[in-house]
Amino acid sequence: IVTPGAGGGGRRVTPNVPFGSDPFGSLPAGQSAYVKQTVDRKTVYAGQQITYTFAFLQCEQLFGEVQYSPADTPGFVAEELPNPPNSTETIGGRTYSVQRRMKALFATSPGKHIIGQASVAVTMDPMLGSEDLVADPVGVQVLPLPTAGRPAKFSGAVGSFAVRLRVDRQAVRAGETLNCVVE
């Protein structure tokens, strides 16, 4: 049911999962480094926030820098979230150092949307050089907003909105500039 909102300007962008939770389960046996991407929900309504997490886990020393390549997120508006501090987790009897990157994603239209592959390039063995660790794509089913209970003048946006225009002066001569701020 869609009902008129009570106000509260702007969209709330917050992580929906605790930083310390382990959404990754067990890792393949004997693997010393691993990447995975997850979302906190796989079925949402258009415009509803999804919290996306990319994690890089390692249990051996790295040589050089980790080069992160983010996933493509077509069909979503993405906003960076603060990355949680690096942590350690014990999975399958092995202790991993964990780096996470997080985004708030907002689907722009209904349908099946795919979050593309994300990866890191790392050097685990300097003799072998850099290798790419690639996380599998993630599918998200986006539902249209319900039609039952919609306000009569509903146009697709959910929330309370206001637009304000300010100029730095009220009169200008031809050819002069003025500053205009739209909020």
Coordinates of N, CA and C in Angstrom, one line a residue:
I1 N 0.9 -1.2 0.0 CA 0.0 0.0 0.0 C 0.9 1.2 0.0
V2 N 0.6 2.2 -0.9 CA 1.3 3.4 -0.9 C 0.5 4.5 -0.3
T3 N 1.0 5.2 0.6 CA 0.3 6.3 1.3 C 1.1 7.5 1.3
P4 N 0.4 8.7 1.4 CA 1.2 10.0 1.4 C 2.2 9.9 2.6
G5 N 3.4 10.4 2.3 CA 4.4 10.5 3.4 C 4.2 11.6 4.4
A6 N 4.9 11.5 5.5 CA 4.8 12.5 6.5 C 5.9 13.5 6.5
G7 N 6.7 13.5 5.4 CA 7.8 14.5 5.3 C 9.1 13.8 5.5
G8 N 10.1 14.6 6.0 CA 11.4 14.1 6.1 C 12.1 14.2 4.8
G9 N 12.7 15.3 4.5 CA 13.3 15.6 3.2 C 14.5 14.6 2.9
G10 N 14.6 14.2 1.7 CA 15.7 13.5 1.2 C 15.6 12.0 1.5
R11 N 16.4 11.3 0.9 CA 16.4 9.8 1.0 C 17.4 9.4 2.0
R12 N 17.1 8.4 2.8 CA 18.0 7.9 3.9 C 18.9 6.9 3.3
V13 N 20.2 7.1 3.4 CA 21.2 6.2 2.8 C 22.0 5.7 3.9
T14 N 21.7 4.4 4.3 CA 22.4 3.8 5.4 C 22.6 2.3 5.1
P15 N 23.7 1.8 5.7 CA 23.9 0.3 5.6 C 22.8 -0.4 6.3
N16 N 22.3 -1.5 5.7 CA 21.2 -2.2 6.3 C 21.7 -3.5 6.9
V17 N 23.0 -3.8 6.9 CA 23.5 -5.0 7.5 C 24.7 -4.6 8.4
P18 N 24.9 -5.3 9.5 CA 26.0 -5.0 10.4 C 27.3 -5.2 9.7
F19 N 28.3 -4.4 10.0 CA 29.6 -4.5 9.4 C 30.2 -5.9 9.7
G20 N 30.0 -6.4 10.9 CA 30.7 -7.6 11.3 C 30.0 -8.9 10.9
S21 N 28.8 -8.8 10.3 CA 28.1 -10.0 9.9 C 28.9 -10.7 8.8
D22 N 28.7 -12.0 8.7 CA 29.4 -12.8 7.7 C 28.4 -13.4 6.7
P23 N 28.1 -12.6 5.6 CA 27.2 -13.1 4.6 C 27.8 -14.1 3.6
F24 N 29.1 -14.4 3.8 CA 29.8 -15.1 2.8 C 29.8 -16.6 3.0
G25 N 29.5 -17.1 4.2 CA 29.5 -18.6 4.4 C 30.9 -19.1 4.3
S26 N 31.0 -20.4 4.0 CA 32.3 -21.1 3.9 C 32.9 -20.8 2.6
L27 N 34.2 -20.8 2.5 CA 35.0 -20.5 1.3 C 35.5 -21.8 0.8
P28 N 35.8 -21.8 -0.5 CA 36.4 -23.0 -1.1 C 37.6 -23.5 -0.3
A29 N 37.7 -24.8 -0.1 CA 38.8 -25.3 0.7 C 40.2 -25.0 0.1
G30 N 41.1 -24.6 1.0 CA 42.4 -24.3 0.5 C 42.7 -23.0 -0.2
Q31 N 41.7 -22.2 -0.4 CA 41.8 -20.9 -1.1 C 42.3 -19.9 -0.1
S32 N 43.4 -19.2 -0.5 CA 44.0 -18.2 0.4 C 43.5 -16.8 0.2
A33 N 42.8 -16.6 -0.9 CA 42.2 -15.3 -1.2 C 40.9 -15.5 -1.9
Y34 N 40.0 -14.6 -1.7 CA 38.6 -14.8 -2.2 C 37.9 -13.5 -2.3
V35 N 37.0 -13.3 -3.3 CA 36.2 -12.2 -3.4 C 34.7 -12.6 -3.5
K36 N 33.8 -11.8 -3.0 CA 32.4 -12.1 -3.1 C 31.7 -10.8 -3.0
Q37 N 30.5 -10.7 -3.7 CA 29.7 -9.5 -3.6 C 28.3 -10.0 -3.2
T38 N 27.6 -9.3 -2.3 CA 26.3 -9.6 -1.9 C 25.4 -8.4 -1.8
V39 N 24.1 -8.6 -1.7 CA 23.1 -7.6 -1.4 C 22.3 -8.0 -0.2
D40 N 21.8 -7.1 0.5 CA 21.0 -7.4 1.7 C 19.6 -7.9 1.3
R41 N 19.1 -7.7 0.1 CA 17.8 -8.2 -0.4 C 17.9 -8.4 -1.8
K42 N 17.3 -9.5 -2.3 CA 17.3 -9.8 -3.7 C 16.0 -9.5 -4.4
T43 N 15.0 -9.1 -3.6 CA 13.7 -8.7 -4.2 C 13.3 -7.4 -3.5
V44 N 13.1 -6.3 -4.3 CA 12.8 -5.0 -3.7 C 11.8 -4.3 -4.6
Y45 N 11.3 -3.2 -4.2 CA 10.4 -2.3 -5.0 C 11.3 -1.3 -5.7
A46 N 10.9 -0.8 -6.8 CA 11.6 0.3 -7.5 C 11.8 1.4 -6.5
G47 N 13.0 1.9 -6.4 CA 13.4 3.0 -5.6 C 13.8 2.6 -4.2
Q48 N 13.5 1.4 -3.8 CA 13.9 0.9 -2.4 C 15.4 0.7 -2.3
Q49 N 16.0 1.1 -1.2 CA 17.4 0.9 -1.0 C 17.8 -0.6 -0.9
I50 N 18.9 -0.9 -1.6 CA 19.6 -2.2 -1.4 C 21.0 -1.9 -0.9
T51 N 21.5 -2.5 0.1 CA 22.9 -2.3 0.5 C 23.7 -3.4 -0.1
Y52 N 24.7 -3.0 -1.0 CA 25.6 -3.8 -1.7 C 26.9 -3.9 -1.0
T53 N 27.5 -5.1 -0.8 CA 28.8 -5.2 -0.2 C 29.7 -6.1 -1.1
F54 N 30.9 -5.6 -1.3 CA 31.9 -6.3 -2.0 C 33.0 -6.6 -0.9
A55 N 33.4 -7.9 -0.8 CA 34.4 -8.2 0.2 C 35.6 -8.9 -0.5
F56 N 36.8 -8.6 0.0 CA 38.0 -9.2 -0.4 C 38.6 -9.8 0.9
L57 N 38.8 -11.2 0.8 CA 39.3 -11.9 2.0 C 40.6 -12.5 1.6
Q58 N 41.6 -12.4 2.5 CA 42.9 -13.0 2.3 C 43.5 -13.5 3.5
C59 N 44.2 -14.6 3.4 CA 44.9 -15.2 4.6 C 46.4 -15.3 4.4
E60 N 46.9 -14.8 3.3 CA 48.4 -14.8 3.1 C 48.8 -13.4 2.8
Q61 N 50.1 -13.2 2.9 CA 50.7 -11.9 2.6 C 50.5 -11.6 1.2
L62 N 50.2 -10.3 0.9 CA 50.2 -9.8 -0.5 C 51.4 -9.0 -0.8
F63 N 51.7 -8.9 -2.1 CA 52.9 -8.1 -2.5 C 52.3 -7.0 -3.4
G64 N 52.6 -5.8 -3.0 CA 52.0 -4.7 -3.8 C 50.6 -4.3 -3.3
E65 N 50.1 -3.4 -4.1 CA 48.7 -2.9 -3.8 C 47.6 -3.7 -4.4
V66 N 46.5 -3.7 -3.8 CA 45.3 -4.3 -4.3 C 44.6 -3.3 -5.2
Q67 N 44.3 -3.7 -6.4 CA 43.6 -2.9 -7.4 C 42.2 -3.3 -7.5
Y68 N 41.2 -2.5 -7.1 CA 39.8 -2.8 -7.1 C 39.2 -2.3 -8.3
S69 N 38.4 -3.1 -9.0 CA 37.5 -2.8 -10.1 C 36.1 -3.0 -9.8
P70 N 35.3 -1.9 -9.6 CA 33.9 -2.0 -9.1 C 33.0 -2.7 -10.2
A71 N 31.9 -3.2 -9.7 CA 30.9 -3.8 -10.6 C 30.1 -2.7 -11.3
D72 N 29.7 -3.1 -12.5 CA 28.7 -2.2 -13.2 C 27.4 -2.5 -12.5
T73 N 26.6 -1.4 -12.4 CA 25.3 -1.5 -11.7 C 24.2 -0.8 -12.6
P74 N 24.0 -1.3 -13.8 CA 23.0 -0.7 -14.7 C 21.6 -0.9 -14.1
G75 N 20.8 0.1 -14.2 CA 19.4 0.0 -13.7 C 19.4 0.5 -12.2
F76 N 20.5 0.9 -11.7 CA 20.5 1.4 -10.3 C 21.2 2.8 -10.2
V77 N 20.8 3.6 -9.3 CA 21.5 4.8 -8.9 C 22.4 4.3 -7.7
A78 N 23.7 4.6 -7.8 CA 24.6 4.1 -6.7 C 25.1 5.2 -5.9
E79 N 25.2 5.1 -4.6 CA 25.8 6.1 -3.7 C 26.7 5.3 -2.8
E80 N 28.0 5.8 -2.7 CA 29.0 5.2 -1.9 C 28.6 5.3 -0.4
L81 N 28.8 4.3 0.3 CA 28.6 4.3 1.8 C 30.0 4.2 2.4
P82 N 30.1 4.6 3.6 CA 31.4 4.5 4.3 C 31.8 3.1 4.4
N83 N 33.1 2.8 4.0 CA 33.6 1.4 4.1 C 33.9 1.1 5.6
P84 N 33.5 -0.1 6.0 CA 33.8 -0.4 7.4 C 35.3 -0.6 7.6
P85 N 35.8 -0.6 8.8 CA 37.2 -0.8 9.0 C 37.6 -2.3 8.6
N86 N 38.8 -2.5 8.2 CA 39.2 -3.8 7.9 C 39.1 -4.7 9.1
S87 N 38.8 -5.9 8.9 CA 38.5 -6.8 10.1 C 39.2 -8.2 9.8
T88 N 39.1 -9.1 10.8 CA 39.5 -10.4 10.6 C 38.3 -11.4 10.9
E89 N 38.2 -12.4 10.1 CA 37.2 -13.4 10.3 C 37.8 -14.8 10.2
T90 N 37.4 -15.7 11.0 CA 37.8 -17.1 10.9 C 36.7 -17.9 10.2
I91 N 37.1 -18.5 9.1 CA 36.1 -19.2 8.3 C 36.8 -20.5 7.9
G92 N 36.1 -21.6 8.2 CA 36.7 -22.9 8.0 C 38.0 -23.2 8.6
G93 N 38.2 -22.6 9.8 CA 39.4 -22.8 10.6 C 40.6 -21.9 10.1
R94 N 40.4 -21.1 9.1 CA 41.5 -20.2 8.7 C 41.1 -18.7 9.0
T95 N 42.1 -17.9 9.4 CA 41.8 -16.5 9.7 C 42.1 -15.7 8.5
Y96 N 41.1 -14.9 8.1 CA 41.2 -14.0 6.9 C 41.2 -12.6 7.3
S97 N 41.9 -11.8 6.6 CA 41.8 -10.3 6.7 C 40.7 -9.9 5.7
V98 N 39.8 -9.1 6.1 CA 38.7 -8.8 5.3 C 38.6 -7.3 5.0
Q99 N 38.5 -6.9 3.7 CA 38.3 -5.5 3.3 C 36.9 -5.5 2.6
R100 N 36.1 -4.5 3.0 CA 34.8 -4.4 2.4 C 34.6 -3.0 1.8
R101 N 33.8 -3.0 0.7 CA 33.4 -1.8 0.1 C 31.9 -1.9 0.0
M102 N 31.2 -0.8 0.3 CA 29.8 -0.8 0.3 C 29.1 0.4 -0.5
K103 N 28.0 0.1 -1.0 CA 27.2 1.1 -1.8 C 25.7 0.9 -1.4
A104 N 25.0 2.0 -1.5 CA 23.6 2.0 -1.5 C 23.1 2.0 -2.9
L105 N 22.3 1.1 -3.3 CA 21.8 1.0 -4.7 C 20.3 1.2 -4.6
F106 N 19.8 2.0 -5.6 CA 18.3 2.3 -5.8 C 17.9 1.9 -7.2
A107 N 17.1 0.9 -7.4 CA 16.7 0.5 -8.7 C 15.8 1.6 -9.3
T108 N 16.0 1.9 -10.6 CA 15.3 3.0 -11.2 C 14.0 2.5 -12.0
S109 N 13.9 1.1 -12.2 CA 12.7 0.6 -12.9 C 12.5 -0.9 -12.5
P110 N 11.3 -1.3 -12.6 CA 11.1 -2.7 -12.3 C 11.7 -3.7 -13.3
G111 N 11.9 -4.9 -12.9 CA 12.5 -6.0 -13.8 C 13.6 -6.7 -13.1
K112 N 14.3 -7.6 -13.8 CA 15.4 -8.3 -13.3 C 16.7 -7.5 -13.7
H113 N 17.4 -7.1 -12.6 CA 18.6 -6.3 -12.8 C 19.8 -7.1 -12.4
I114 N 20.9 -7.0 -13.1 CA 22.1 -7.8 -12.7 C 23.2 -6.8 -12.3
I115 N 23.8 -7.0 -11.1 CA 25.0 -6.3 -10.7 C 26.1 -7.1 -11.3
G116 N 26.9 -6.4 -12.1 CA 28.0 -7.1 -12.8 C 29.1 -7.6 -11.9
Q117 N 30.1 -8.2 -12.6 CA 31.3 -8.7 -11.9 C 32.1 -7.6 -11.3
A118 N 32.6 -7.8 -10.1 CA 33.6 -6.9 -9.5 C 34.8 -7.7 -9.2
S119 N 36.0 -7.1 -9.2 CA 37.2 -7.8 -9.1 C 38.3 -7.1 -8.3
V120 N 39.3 -7.8 -8.0 CA 40.6 -7.2 -7.4 C 41.7 -7.8 -8.2
A121 N 42.8 -7.1 -8.4 CA 44.0 -7.6 -9.0 C 45.0 -7.6 -7.8
V122 N 45.6 -8.8 -7.5 CA 46.5 -8.9 -6.4 C 47.7 -9.7 -6.8
T123 N 48.8 -9.6 -6.1 CA 49.9 -10.4 -6.3 C 50.1 -11.2 -5.0
M124 N 49.8 -12.5 -5.1 CA 50.0 -13.4 -3.9 C 51.4 -14.0 -4.0
D125 N 52.0 -14.2 -5.1 CA 53.3 -14.8 -5.3 C 54.0 -13.9 -6.4
P126 N 55.1 -13.2 -5.9 CA 55.8 -12.3 -6.9 C 56.3 -13.0 -8.1
M127 N 56.6 -14.3 -8.0 CA 57.1 -15.1 -9.1 C 56.0 -15.3 -10.2
L128 N 54.7 -15.3 -9.8 CA 53.6 -15.6 -10.7 C 53.0 -14.3 -11.2
G129 N 53.3 -13.2 -10.5 CA 52.7 -11.9 -10.9 C 51.3 -11.7 -10.5
S130 N 50.7 -10.7 -11.0 CA 49.3 -10.3 -10.6 C 48.3 -11.3 -11.1
E131 N 47.2 -11.5 -10.3 CA 46.1 -12.3 -10.7 C 44.8 -11.6 -10.4
D132 N 43.8 -11.8 -11.2 CA 42.5 -11.2 -11.0 C 41.6 -12.2 -10.2
L133 N 41.0 -11.7 -9.1 CA 40.0 -12.5 -8.4 C 38.6 -11.8 -8.8
V134 N 37.7 -12.6 -9.3 CA 36.5 -12.0 -9.8 C 35.3 -12.5 -9.1
A135 N 34.4 -11.6 -8.6 CA 33.2 -12.0 -7.9 C 32.1 -12.2 -8.9
D136 N 31.3 -13.2 -8.7 CA 30.1 -13.5 -9.5 C 29.1 -12.4 -9.5
P137 N 28.4 -12.2 -10.7 CA 27.3 -11.2 -10.7 C 26.2 -11.6 -9.7
V138 N 25.4 -10.6 -9.4 CA 24.3 -10.8 -8.4 C 23.0 -10.3 -9.1
G139 N 22.0 -11.1 -9.1 CA 20.7 -10.8 -9.7 C 19.8 -10.2 -8.6
V140 N 19.0 -9.2 -9.0 CA 18.0 -8.5 -8.1 C 16.7 -8.4 -8.9
Q141 N 15.6 -8.9 -8.3 CA 14.3 -8.7 -8.9 C 13.7 -7.4 -8.3
V142 N 13.3 -6.5 -9.2 CA 12.8 -5.2 -8.8 C 11.3 -5.2 -9.2
L143 N 10.4 -5.0 -8.2 CA 9.0 -5.0 -8.4 C 8.5 -3.6 -8.6
P144 N 7.4 -3.4 -9.4 CA 6.8 -2.1 -9.5 C 6.2 -1.7 -8.2
L145 N 6.0 -0.4 -8.0 CA 5.3 0.0 -6.8 C 3.8 -0.5 -6.9
P146 N 3.2 -0.9 -5.8 CA 1.8 -1.4 -5.8 C 0.9 -0.3 -6.3
T147 N -0.2 -0.7 -7.0 CA -1.2 0.3 -7.4 C -2.3 0.5 -6.4
A148 N -2.5 -0.5 -5.6 CA -3.6 -0.3 -4.5 C -3.2 0.7 -3.5
G149 N -4.1 1.7 -3.2 CA -3.8 2.7 -2.2 C -3.0 3.9 -2.6
R150 N -2.7 4.0 -3.9 CA -1.9 5.2 -4.4 C -2.8 6.4 -4.3
P151 N -2.1 7.5 -3.9 CA -2.8 8.8 -3.9 C -3.3 9.2 -5.3
A152 N -4.3 10.0 -5.4 CA -4.9 10.3 -6.7 C -3.8 11.0 -7.7
K153 N -3.0 11.8 -7.2 CA -2.0 12.5 -8.0 C -0.6 11.9 -8.0
F154 N -0.5 10.6 -7.7 CA 0.7 9.9 -7.6 C 1.4 9.9 -9.0
S155 N 2.7 10.3 -9.0 CA 3.4 10.4 -10.3 C 4.7 9.5 -10.3
G156 N 4.8 8.7 -9.3 CA 6.0 7.8 -9.3 C 7.0 8.0 -8.2
A157 N 7.0 9.3 -7.7 CA 8.0 9.6 -6.7 C 7.4 9.3 -5.3
V158 N 8.2 8.8 -4.4 CA 7.7 8.5 -3.0 C 8.5 9.5 -2.1
G159 N 7.8 10.3 -1.3 CA 8.5 11.2 -0.4 C 7.9 12.6 -0.5
S160 N 8.4 13.5 0.3 CA 8.0 14.9 0.2 C 9.2 15.7 -0.4
F161 N 8.8 16.5 -1.4 CA 9.9 17.2 -2.1 C 9.6 18.7 -2.1
A162 N 10.6 19.5 -2.1 CA 10.5 21.0 -2.2 C 11.7 21.4 -3.0
V163 N 11.5 22.5 -3.8 CA 12.6 23.1 -4.6 C 12.7 24.5 -4.2
R164 N 13.9 25.0 -4.0 CA 14.2 26.4 -3.6 C 15.2 27.0 -4.6
L165 N 15.0 28.2 -5.0 CA 15.9 28.9 -5.9 C 16.3 30.2 -5.2
R166 N 17.6 30.4 -5.2 CA 18.2 31.6 -4.7 C 19.1 32.3 -5.7
V167 N 19.1 33.6 -5.8 CA 20.1 34.3 -6.6 C 20.8 35.3 -5.7
D168 N 22.1 35.7 -6.1 CA 22.9 36.5 -5.2 C 22.5 38.0 -5.3
R169 N 21.7 38.4 -6.3 CA 21.3 39.8 -6.4 C 20.0 39.8 -7.2
Q170 N 19.2 40.9 -7.0 CA 17.9 40.9 -7.6 C 17.9 41.7 -9.0
A171 N 18.9 42.5 -9.3 CA 19.0 43.2 -10.5 C 20.4 43.1 -11.1
V172 N 20.4 42.9 -12.5 CA 21.7 42.8 -13.2 C 21.5 43.6 -14.5
R173 N 22.6 44.1 -15.0 CA 22.7 44.7 -16.3 C 22.9 43.7 -17.4
A174 N 22.5 44.0 -18.6 CA 22.8 43.1 -19.7 C 24.2 42.8 -19.8
G175 N 24.5 41.5 -19.9 CA 25.9 41.0 -20.1 C 26.6 40.6 -18.7
E176 N 25.9 41.0 -17.6 CA 26.5 40.7 -16.3 C 26.0 39.3 -15.9
T177 N 26.7 38.7 -15.0 CA 26.3 37.4 -14.5 C 25.8 37.5 -13.1
L178 N 25.0 36.5 -12.7 CA 24.6 36.3 -11.3 C 24.7 34.9 -11.0
N179 N 24.8 34.7 -9.7 CA 24.9 33.3 -9.2 C 23.5 32.8 -8.8
C180 N 23.2 31.6 -9.2 CA 21.9 31.0 -9.0 C 22.1 29.7 -8.3
V181 N 21.4 29.4 -7.2 CA 21.5 28.2 -6.5 C 20.2 27.5 -6.4
V182 N 20.1 26.3 -6.9 CA 18.9 25.5 -6.8 C 19.1 24.4 -5.8
E183 N 18.2 24.4 -4.8 CA 18.3 23.3 -3.8 C 17.0 22.4 -3.9

